[in-house]
Coordinates of C-alpha atoms and ligand atoms in Angstrom, one line a residue:
M22 CA -7.6 25.2 -133.3
S23 CA -6.3 26.4 -130.0
L24 CA -5.1 22.9 -129.0
C25 CA -3.4 22.6 -132.4
K26 CA -1.5 25.8 -131.7
R27 CA -0.8 25.1 -128.0
R28 CA 0.5 21.6 -128.6
G29 CA 2.4 22.4 -131.8
F30 CA 0.2 20.6 -134.4
V31 CA -0.6 23.6 -136.7
Y32 CA 0.7 27.2 -136.7
Q33 CA -0.3 30.1 -139.0
T34 CA 2.3 30.6 -141.7
S35 CA 4.5 33.7 -141.0
E36 CA 2.4 34.3 -137.8
I37 CA 4.8 36.9 -136.4
Y38 CA 4.0 39.1 -139.4
G39 CA 0.3 38.6 -139.1
G40 CA 0.0 35.4 -141.1
I41 CA -0.8 35.0 -144.7
N42 CA -4.3 33.9 -145.7
G43 CA -4.6 30.3 -147.0
F44 CA -1.2 29.1 -145.7
W45 CA -0.5 27.0 -142.7
D46 CA 2.6 25.4 -141.2
Y47 CA 3.0 22.3 -139.1
G48 CA 4.7 22.2 -135.7
P49 CA 6.6 19.2 -134.3
L50 CA 3.6 17.0 -133.6
G51 CA 1.7 18.0 -136.7
T52 CA 4.7 17.3 -138.9
L53 CA 4.9 13.8 -137.6
L54 CA 1.1 13.3 -137.9
K55 CA 1.3 14.3 -141.5
R56 CA 4.3 12.2 -142.2
N57 CA 2.6 9.2 -140.6
L58 CA -0.5 9.7 -142.8
R59 CA 1.7 10.0 -146.0
E60 CA 3.7 7.0 -145.0
A61 CA 0.6 4.9 -144.4
W62 CA -0.7 5.9 -147.8
I63 CA 2.6 5.0 -149.5
Q64 CA 2.8 1.7 -147.6
D65 CA -0.7 0.6 -148.5
V66 CA -0.9 2.1 -152.0
V67 CA 2.6 1.4 -153.4
M68 CA 4.5 -1.0 -151.2
N69 CA 1.7 -3.5 -150.5
P70 CA -1.0 -2.2 -152.8
C71 CA -4.6 -2.4 -151.4
W72 CA -3.3 -4.6 -148.5
G73 CA -2.4 -7.4 -151.0
K74 CA -6.0 -7.8 -152.2
V75 CA -6.4 -9.0 -155.7
G76 CA -8.1 -6.7 -158.2
P77 CA -11.3 -7.5 -160.1
D78 CA -9.2 -9.3 -162.7
G79 CA -8.0 -11.8 -160.1
Q80 CA -4.4 -10.5 -160.1
P81 CA -2.5 -8.6 -157.4
V82 CA -2.7 -4.8 -157.8
S83 CA 0.4 -3.4 -159.4
M84 CA 1.6 0.1 -158.5
V85 CA 4.7 2.3 -159.0
M86 CA 5.5 5.8 -157.7
V87 CA 6.9 9.0 -159.4
D88 CA 8.0 12.3 -158.1
T89 CA 7.4 15.1 -160.7
R90 CA 7.9 18.8 -160.5
I91 CA 5.6 21.6 -159.3
I92 CA 6.5 23.6 -162.4
Q93 CA 5.6 21.8 -165.7
H94 CA 5.7 23.0 -169.2
P95 CA 2.8 25.6 -169.5
K96 CA 1.3 23.5 -172.3
V97 CA 0.5 20.8 -169.8
W98 CA -2.1 23.1 -168.3
K99 CA -3.5 24.1 -171.6
A100 CA -4.0 20.4 -172.5
S101 CA -5.4 19.5 -169.1
G102 CA -8.0 22.3 -169.4
H103 CA -6.7 24.3 -166.4
V104 CA -5.7 27.4 -168.4
D105 CA -9.1 27.8 -169.9
G106 CA -11.4 26.1 -167.5
F107 CA -9.9 26.3 -163.9
N108 CA -11.9 29.5 -163.2
D109 CA -14.3 30.8 -160.6
P110 CA -16.6 33.7 -161.5
M111 CA -15.9 36.5 -159.0
V112 CA -17.4 39.9 -158.2
D113 CA -15.3 42.7 -156.8
C114 CA -16.3 45.6 -154.5
R115 CA -14.9 48.9 -155.8
E116 CA -15.2 50.5 -152.4
T117 CA -13.7 47.8 -150.0
R118 CA -11.6 46.0 -152.6
G119 CA -13.3 42.7 -151.3
R120 CA -13.5 39.9 -153.9
Y121 CA -16.2 37.3 -153.6
R122 CA -17.3 34.2 -155.4
Y123 CA -20.3 35.1 -157.5
D124 CA -22.2 32.0 -156.4
H125 CA -21.5 32.7 -152.7
V126 CA -23.0 36.3 -152.6
Q127 CA -26.5 36.6 -151.2
V128 CA -28.7 39.5 -150.6
F129 CA -31.3 40.4 -147.9
V130 CA -34.5 41.6 -149.5
P131 CA -37.9 42.4 -148.0
A132 CA -39.8 39.2 -147.3
S133 CA -42.7 40.7 -149.3
G134 CA -40.3 41.0 -152.3
E135 CA -41.0 44.8 -152.6
A136 CA -37.8 46.8 -152.1
G137 CA -38.9 49.8 -154.2
D138 CA -35.8 51.9 -154.8
K139 CA -34.4 51.3 -151.3
P140 CA -30.9 49.6 -151.0
V141 CA -30.6 45.9 -150.4
F142 CA -27.8 44.3 -148.4
A143 CA -25.3 41.7 -149.7
Y144 CA -23.4 39.2 -147.6
V145 CA -21.2 36.2 -148.1
G146 CA -21.8 32.9 -146.3
D147 CA -20.6 32.9 -142.7
Q148 CA -18.7 36.2 -143.0
P149 CA -19.1 38.5 -140.0
S150 CA -21.0 40.9 -142.2
E151 CA -24.0 38.6 -142.4
K152 CA -25.5 39.6 -139.0
A153 CA -24.8 43.3 -139.6
Q154 CA -26.3 43.3 -143.1
R155 CA -29.4 41.5 -141.8
K156 CA -29.8 44.1 -139.1
K157 CA -29.6 46.9 -141.5
A158 CA -32.1 45.2 -143.9
E159 CA -34.5 44.5 -141.1
K160 CA -34.4 48.1 -140.0
L161 CA -35.4 49.1 -143.4
F162 CA -37.9 46.4 -144.4
G163 CA -39.0 44.6 -141.2
E164 CA -39.1 41.0 -142.2
V165 CA -36.4 40.0 -144.7
K166 CA -35.4 36.9 -146.7
S167 CA -32.2 36.1 -148.5
V168 CA -31.8 35.4 -152.2
M169 CA -28.8 34.8 -154.4
L170 CA -27.2 37.9 -156.0
S171 CA -27.7 36.2 -159.3
A172 CA -31.5 36.5 -158.8
L173 CA -31.2 40.3 -159.1
P174 CA -31.0 41.9 -162.5
Q175 CA -27.8 43.9 -163.3
P176 CA -26.6 46.6 -162.8
W177 CA -26.7 46.1 -159.1
D178 CA -26.8 49.8 -158.3
R179 CA -29.0 49.3 -155.2
V180 CA -26.9 46.5 -153.7
I181 CA -24.7 47.4 -150.7
A182 CA -21.7 45.0 -150.8
P183 CA -20.6 43.3 -147.6
E184 CA -18.7 45.8 -145.4
A185 CA -19.4 48.6 -147.9
E186 CA -21.1 52.0 -147.1
K187 CA -22.3 53.0 -150.5
P188 CA -24.6 51.1 -152.9
G189 CA -23.6 50.0 -156.4
T190 CA -20.0 49.1 -155.8
L191 CA -20.1 45.5 -157.0
T192 CA -18.7 44.7 -160.5
E193 CA -20.2 42.3 -162.8
P194 CA -18.9 38.7 -162.4
R195 CA -15.5 38.1 -164.0
M196 CA -13.5 34.9 -164.4
F197 CA -10.6 34.4 -162.0
N198 CA -8.1 31.7 -162.7
L199 CA -7.1 29.7 -159.7
M200 CA -3.5 28.9 -160.9
F201 CA -0.6 30.8 -159.4
D202 CA 1.8 31.9 -162.1
T203 CA 5.5 32.5 -162.1
V204 CA 8.3 33.2 -164.6
P205 CA 11.3 30.8 -164.7
G206 CA 14.4 32.4 -166.1
A207 CA 15.5 36.0 -166.4
I208 CA 13.1 37.5 -168.9
R209 CA 9.8 38.4 -167.2
D210 CA 7.3 38.4 -170.0
E211 CA 4.0 36.8 -170.8
A212 CA 5.7 34.3 -173.2
N213 CA 7.7 32.8 -170.4
K214 CA 4.9 32.5 -167.9
A215 CA 4.6 29.1 -166.1
Y216 CA 2.3 27.9 -163.4
L217 CA 2.6 26.2 -160.0
R218 CA 0.7 22.9 -160.4
P219 CA -2.9 22.9 -159.2
E220 CA -2.8 19.1 -158.9
T221 CA -0.2 16.4 -158.9
A222 CA -2.1 14.3 -161.4
Q223 CA -0.9 15.9 -164.6
G224 CA 2.8 15.2 -163.7
I225 CA 1.8 11.5 -163.7
F226 CA -0.1 11.7 -167.0
V227 CA 2.7 13.4 -168.9
Q228 CA 5.3 10.8 -167.6
A229 CA 3.0 7.8 -168.1
K230 CA 4.5 6.8 -171.4
N231 CA 8.1 7.1 -170.0
V232 CA 7.0 4.9 -167.1
W233 CA 5.5 2.1 -169.2
D234 CA 8.4 2.3 -171.8
T235 CA 11.1 2.1 -169.2
N236 CA 9.7 -0.2 -166.5
R237 CA 8.3 -3.7 -166.5
V238 CA 4.7 -2.7 -166.0
R239 CA 1.7 -3.6 -167.9
V240 CA -1.9 -2.3 -167.9
P241 CA -3.7 -2.6 -165.5
F242 CA -1.3 -0.8 -163.2
G243 CA -1.2 2.4 -161.3
I244 CA 1.2 5.4 -160.8
A245 CA 1.1 7.1 -157.5
Q246 CA 2.5 10.5 -156.3
T247 CA 2.3 12.7 -153.3
G248 CA 3.3 16.3 -153.1
P249 CA 2.3 20.0 -152.9
S250 CA -0.3 21.6 -155.1
F251 CA -1.2 25.3 -155.3
R252 CA -4.6 26.9 -155.9
N253 CA -5.2 30.6 -155.5
E254 CA -8.4 29.9 -153.7
V255 CA -10.6 33.0 -153.6
T256 CA -12.0 32.3 -150.2
P257 CA -9.5 30.1 -148.2
R258 CA -11.2 29.2 -145.0
N259 CA -12.1 26.7 -142.4
F260 CA -8.6 26.3 -140.9
T261 CA -6.5 24.2 -143.3
F262 CA -9.5 22.8 -145.2
R263 CA -9.3 25.1 -148.1
S264 CA -5.7 26.3 -148.3
R265 CA -3.7 27.9 -151.2
E266 CA -0.8 25.5 -150.7
F267 CA -1.7 21.9 -149.8
E268 CA -0.5 18.4 -150.5
Q269 CA -2.2 15.7 -152.5
M270 CA -1.9 11.9 -152.6
E271 CA -3.0 10.8 -156.1
I272 CA -3.2 7.6 -158.0
E273 CA -3.7 7.3 -161.7
F274 CA -4.7 3.7 -162.3
F275 CA -4.5 2.7 -166.0
V276 CA -6.9 0.0 -167.2
V277 CA -7.7 -1.7 -170.4
P278 CA -10.3 0.2 -172.5
P279 CA -13.7 -1.7 -172.6
E280 CA -13.4 -2.2 -176.4
H281 CA -10.2 -4.2 -175.9
L282 CA -11.6 -6.5 -173.3
E283 CA -12.6 -10.0 -174.3
G284 CA -15.3 -12.4 -173.0
E285 CA -15.4 -12.8 -169.2
E286 CA -13.1 -9.8 -168.6
K287 CA -15.9 -7.5 -169.8
T288 CA -17.6 -7.8 -166.5
T289 CA -14.7 -8.7 -164.1
A290 CA -12.0 -6.3 -165.2
D291 CA -13.8 -3.5 -167.0
P292 CA -13.1 0.0 -165.9
I293 CA -16.3 0.2 -163.9
A294 CA -15.3 -2.9 -161.9
W295 CA -11.9 -1.2 -161.2
Y296 CA -13.6 2.0 -160.2
K297 CA -15.8 0.2 -157.7
F298 CA -12.8 -1.7 -156.4
F299 CA -10.9 1.5 -155.7
R300 CA -13.9 3.4 -154.4
D301 CA -14.6 0.7 -151.8
W302 CA -11.0 0.1 -150.8
R303 CA -10.2 3.8 -150.4
M304 CA -13.2 4.2 -148.1
A305 CA -12.0 1.1 -146.1
W306 CA -8.5 2.6 -145.9
W307 CA -9.6 5.9 -144.3
Q308 CA -11.7 3.9 -141.9
S309 CA -8.6 1.7 -141.0
I310 CA -6.5 4.7 -139.9
G311 CA -9.0 6.1 -137.5
L312 CA -11.9 7.7 -139.4
G313 CA -14.2 4.8 -138.4
S314 CA -17.2 6.8 -137.2
E315 CA -20.4 7.9 -139.0
N316 CA -18.6 11.2 -139.8
L317 CA -17.2 9.5 -142.9
I318 CA -19.4 8.8 -145.8
L319 CA -19.1 7.6 -149.4
R320 CA -21.2 9.7 -151.8
E321 CA -21.8 8.6 -155.4
H322 CA -22.2 11.5 -157.8
E323 CA -25.5 11.9 -159.6
K324 CA -25.3 11.7 -163.4
D325 CA -25.8 15.5 -163.7
E326 CA -22.8 16.2 -161.4
L327 CA -20.3 14.2 -163.5
A328 CA -17.6 15.9 -165.6
H329 CA -18.3 15.4 -169.4
Y330 CA -15.5 12.8 -169.6
S331 CA -16.4 10.9 -166.5
Q332 CA -18.8 7.9 -166.4
A333 CA -18.6 7.5 -162.6
T334 CA -17.3 9.6 -159.7
S335 CA -17.7 9.3 -156.0
D336 CA -16.4 11.4 -153.0
I337 CA -15.3 10.2 -149.7
E338 CA -16.6 13.0 -147.4
Y339 CA -16.0 13.8 -143.8
R340 CA -18.3 15.7 -141.4
F341 CA -15.9 18.4 -140.3
P342 CA -17.1 20.5 -137.3
F343 CA -17.4 23.6 -139.6
T344 CA -19.3 21.7 -142.3
S345 CA -21.6 19.9 -139.9
P346 CA -24.3 18.8 -140.4
G347 CA -22.9 18.8 -144.0
F348 CA -19.8 17.1 -145.2
G349 CA -16.6 18.2 -146.9
E350 CA -14.6 16.3 -149.5
L351 CA -11.6 14.3 -148.4
E352 CA -11.0 12.3 -151.6
G353 CA -12.5 12.0 -155.0
I354 CA -12.5 8.7 -157.0
A355 CA -13.2 9.3 -160.7
Y356 CA -13.4 7.1 -163.8
R357 CA -11.9 9.6 -166.2
G358 CA -12.0 7.5 -169.4
N359 CA -9.0 8.3 -171.6
F360 CA -9.6 12.1 -171.4
D361 CA -6.2 13.2 -170.0
L362 CA -3.9 11.0 -172.0
T363 CA -5.8 11.9 -175.2
Q364 CA -5.5 15.6 -174.5
H365 CA -1.7 15.3 -174.0
Q366 CA -1.4 13.2 -177.1
K367 CA -3.2 15.9 -179.0
H368 CA -1.3 18.9 -177.6
S369 CA 2.2 17.3 -177.5
G370 CA 2.0 15.3 -180.7
T371 CA 3.4 12.3 -178.8
K372 CA 1.5 9.1 -179.0
M373 CA 0.3 8.1 -175.5
E374 CA -0.5 4.6 -176.4
F375 CA 0.4 1.5 -174.5
R376 CA 1.4 -1.6 -176.5
D377 CA -0.4 -4.6 -174.9
T378 CA 1.3 -7.8 -176.1
A379 CA -1.2 -10.0 -174.3
R380 CA -4.1 -9.0 -176.6
G381 CA -5.0 -9.0 -180.2
D382 CA -5.3 -11.8 -182.8
I383 CA -3.7 -15.2 -182.0
L384 CA -0.9 -15.8 -184.5
P385 CA -0.1 -19.2 -186.0
N386 CA 2.7 -19.7 -183.5
G387 CA 0.2 -19.3 -180.6
S388 CA 1.4 -15.8 -179.5
R389 CA -0.7 -12.7 -179.7
R390 CA -0.3 -10.0 -182.3
G391 CA -0.6 -7.3 -179.6
V392 CA -2.7 -4.1 -179.7
A393 CA -1.9 -0.5 -178.9
Y394 CA -4.4 1.7 -177.1
I395 CA -4.7 4.7 -174.9
P396 CA -5.5 3.2 -171.4
H397 CA -8.5 4.4 -169.5
V398 CA -7.9 5.8 -166.0
I399 CA -9.4 5.5 -162.5
E400 CA -8.2 8.4 -160.3
P401 CA -8.4 8.2 -156.5
S402 CA -7.3 11.7 -155.5
A403 CA -6.9 12.5 -151.8
G404 CA -5.9 15.6 -149.9
L405 CA -3.0 14.9 -147.5
D406 CA -3.5 18.1 -145.4
R407 CA -7.3 17.6 -145.5
G408 CA -6.7 14.1 -144.2
V409 CA -4.6 15.5 -141.4
L410 CA -7.4 17.9 -140.6
A411 CA -10.0 15.0 -140.5
L412 CA -7.7 13.0 -138.3
L413 CA -7.3 16.0 -135.9
C414 CA -11.1 16.6 -135.8
E415 CA -11.9 12.9 -135.3
A416 CA -9.3 12.5 -132.6
Y417 CA -10.4 15.5 -130.6
T418 CA -12.3 14.3 -127.6
K419 CA -13.7 16.3 -124.6
D420 CA -13.9 14.7 -121.2
E421 CA -14.2 17.1 -118.3
T422 CA -13.6 14.3 -115.8
R423 CA -10.0 13.8 -116.9
A424 CA -6.9 15.7 -115.9
S425 CA -6.7 16.7 -119.6
P426 CA -10.2 17.8 -120.4
E427 CA -9.3 17.6 -124.1
F428 CA -7.4 14.7 -125.5
M429 CA -6.5 13.3 -128.9
K430 CA -7.7 9.8 -129.7
F431 CA -5.4 9.1 -132.7
H432 CA -5.2 5.7 -134.2
P433 CA -1.9 4.2 -133.0
R434 CA -0.7 4.0 -136.7
V435 CA -0.9 7.8 -137.2
A436 CA -0.2 9.0 -133.6
P437 CA 2.9 11.2 -133.7
I438 CA 4.1 9.9 -130.3
K439 CA 3.8 6.1 -130.1
A440 CA 4.7 5.7 -126.4
A441 CA 6.1 7.4 -123.4
V442 CA 8.2 6.1 -120.5
F443 CA 8.0 7.7 -117.1
P444 CA 10.0 7.0 -113.9
L445 CA 7.5 7.6 -111.1
M446 CA 10.1 9.4 -109.0
D447 CA 13.4 10.9 -109.7
K448 CA 15.3 8.7 -107.3
D449 CA 16.1 5.1 -106.1
G450 CA 17.4 4.2 -109.6
L451 CA 14.0 4.5 -111.2
P452 CA 15.2 7.0 -113.9
E453 CA 18.0 4.6 -114.9
V454 CA 15.6 1.7 -115.5
A455 CA 13.2 4.0 -117.3
Q456 CA 16.0 5.3 -119.6
K457 CA 17.0 1.7 -120.5
L458 CA 13.4 0.9 -121.5
H459 CA 13.1 4.2 -123.4
A460 CA 16.3 3.5 -125.3
E461 CA 15.1 0.0 -126.2
L462 CA 11.7 1.3 -127.4
K463 CA 13.2 4.2 -129.3
K464 CA 15.5 1.9 -131.2
R465 CA 12.8 -0.5 -132.2
F466 CA 9.9 2.0 -132.8
G467 CA 11.7 5.2 -133.7
K468 CA 11.1 4.5 -137.4
L469 CA 7.3 4.7 -136.7
G470 CA 7.2 7.8 -134.5
M471 CA 8.5 9.4 -131.3
V472 CA 9.0 7.6 -128.0
E473 CA 9.0 10.2 -125.3
F474 CA 10.8 10.2 -121.9
D475 CA 9.4 12.5 -119.2
E476 CA 10.4 12.8 -115.6
K477 CA 9.1 16.2 -114.8
Q478 CA 5.9 17.1 -112.7
N479 CA 3.5 14.6 -111.1
I480 CA 2.4 11.5 -112.9
G481 CA -1.1 12.9 -113.5
K482 CA 0.2 15.9 -115.3
R483 CA 2.5 13.7 -117.4
Y484 CA -0.4 11.5 -118.5
A485 CA -2.4 14.6 -119.3
R486 CA 0.3 16.0 -121.5
M487 CA 0.6 12.8 -123.4
D488 CA -3.2 12.6 -123.8
E489 CA -3.3 16.0 -125.4
A490 CA -0.5 14.8 -127.8
G491 CA -2.5 11.7 -128.5
C492 CA 0.1 9.2 -127.3
P493 CA -1.7 5.8 -127.0
F494 CA 0.4 4.2 -124.3
C495 CA 2.4 5.3 -121.3
F496 CA 4.7 3.0 -119.3
T497 CA 5.6 3.9 -115.7
I498 CA 8.5 2.6 -113.8
D499 CA 7.9 2.5 -110.0
A500 CA 9.3 1.0 -106.8
D501 CA 7.7 -2.4 -107.6
T502 CA 9.5 -2.5 -110.9
L503 CA 12.8 -2.9 -109.0
K504 CA 11.2 -5.8 -107.0
D505 CA 9.3 -7.8 -109.6
Q506 CA 10.4 -6.4 -113.0
T507 CA 6.9 -5.2 -113.9
V508 CA 5.7 -1.8 -115.1
T509 CA 2.4 0.0 -115.4
V510 CA 1.0 0.4 -118.8
R511 CA -1.8 3.1 -119.1
D512 CA -4.2 3.1 -122.0
R513 CA -5.0 6.7 -123.3
D514 CA -8.6 6.0 -124.3
T515 CA -9.8 4.2 -121.3
G516 CA -7.4 5.6 -118.7
T517 CA -7.1 2.0 -117.3
Q518 CA -3.8 0.7 -116.0
Q519 CA -2.4 -2.8 -115.9
R520 CA 0.9 -4.4 -114.8
M521 CA 3.1 -6.0 -117.3
A522 CA 6.6 -7.6 -117.3
I523 CA 9.1 -5.1 -118.4
D524 CA 10.6 -7.5 -121.0
K525 CA 7.1 -7.9 -122.5
V526 CA 6.7 -4.1 -123.2
A527 CA 8.3 -4.0 -126.6
G528 CA 6.3 -7.0 -127.9
F529 CA 3.1 -5.5 -126.5
L530 CA 3.7 -2.2 -128.2
G531 CA 4.7 -3.9 -131.5
E532 CA 1.4 -5.7 -131.6
K533 CA -0.6 -2.5 -130.8
L534 CA 1.2 -0.5 -133.5
G535 CA 0.6 -3.2 -136.1
E536 CA 4.4 -3.6 -136.6
Ligands
LIG3 N1 -6.7 15.4 -159.8 C1 -8.0 15.6 -159.3 C2 -8.1 16.6 -158.3 O1 -7.1 17.4 -158.0 P1 -9.7 17.7 -156.6 O2 -11.1 17.2 -156.1 O3 -9.7 19.1 -157.2 O4 -9.3 16.6 -157.7 C3 -8.4 16.3 -154.8 O5 -8.7 17.6 -155.4 C4 -8.3 16.5 -153.3 O6 -7.4 17.5 -153.0 C5 -9.6 17.0 -152.7 O7 -10.5 15.9 -152.4 C6 -9.1 17.6 -151.4 O8 -8.9 16.6 -150.4 C7 -7.7 18.2 -151.8 N2 -7.9 19.6 -152.1 C8 -8.3 20.2 -153.2 N3 -8.3 21.6 -153.0 C9 -7.8 21.8 -151.8 C10 -7.5 23.0 -151.1 N4 -7.7 24.2 -151.6 N5 -7.0 22.9 -149.8 C11 -6.8 21.7 -149.3 N6 -7.0 20.5 -149.9 C12 -7.5 20.6 -151.2

């Protein structure tokens, strides 16, 4: 976190006013890192879907993109289930005004289980109060153990809440909706209430019919979208991991319902085959942009973890330093059946059916009668800001032997700075040669990221600065360059240096950046 602040990756939002819990801004390097991750996703999901692989039906994967609004009609969230179901049960403390997730509150009780009428001490996860509460409990009971608050019968009049002085200040659990609300227009009343979207997915579902009616797409195909979502998380924490404003990168991939598949297709192109295809490709994708270590896992949900409408779900999880040895979700891939489109059909009264002219009975003229159905959906839903956090954690490397004891090993594709050019000394015409190379590289690679020029300080310090920013290659112009037209290229990860002809630099970099 301190490197992120010091080098301009991530800042606290409104920091000069003390920050605002659950909101983070990106500085110059972080903004580029995030842009590169989003661009890589758009490139590989929409422009060249799944790297040109064919889907389980043997056809190239088809994908289009939309850009829908943060504020949708409030009925969207009624239909999606977010108004009624997007809740966490919370308990409030009347004394400290603290609010805690019911299922996070634990209590220290005597190890013997016998508290009599003495107070017991509540704490929440890794909050600072945990140690203090344990101390107080140990003073009273000697050996203590912790149990969930829910294990104690209500009213909790002997429970001392985290940070509280008096017992009995916790309320019973109450539902707390995670959606932010707002009021568009001048009249601020309940009837005009709207919500900030808690996911980008519903914007895709409600426009799906417009997309297939006005574009030359046919099922199976996907609609992709990236953009901000908002959740009034009760306990935002772990740096940007759980934020109240964050960006998502979501795909809704529409497939033929199993009952409309015929013969061979039942096994090769059924929704489960598409689900497995996306699950495996999304995992390979995260690995391809630098999350290649054993910190990344794919976890298939157990049957009892599945939402009622889902037949299969898996999570791509990353071992963040603060979740370690556990893992935190980076992306979920879910087979959602036709739940969402059916809900919107029911609530809007608009038919959300796709007319598939390649199916149905064969007519005397050899063509098909066509069938109409509500497509099934495979949803790979990733967090963009969480992806950035995983890239930052994975890249962060400590090496006390180097001039920069901390450096960032970004994959060249996402690295904010792609290359740097240094004149070894500020004389003998070296800066002019370096500037020429810098201009050439900037022109060719500027669309991918920054190309830096640095002539200040000694060369070791310049390398160290670039290492911290995660710049994969530095090119140094020295006196020999003037004699034999070669430069030194230094590799960030190994620190090794080699000589290369100056006119080969752009080609070398192009290859390394996968241009
Ligand atoms: N449409 C499905 C959906 O939104 P989700 O699991 O709630 O599913 C998808 O969210 C992804 O969005 C998560 O895997 C995570 O990467 C990201 N995400 C969710 N809540 C977040 C939060 N509070 N802060 C940052 N990222 C979040």
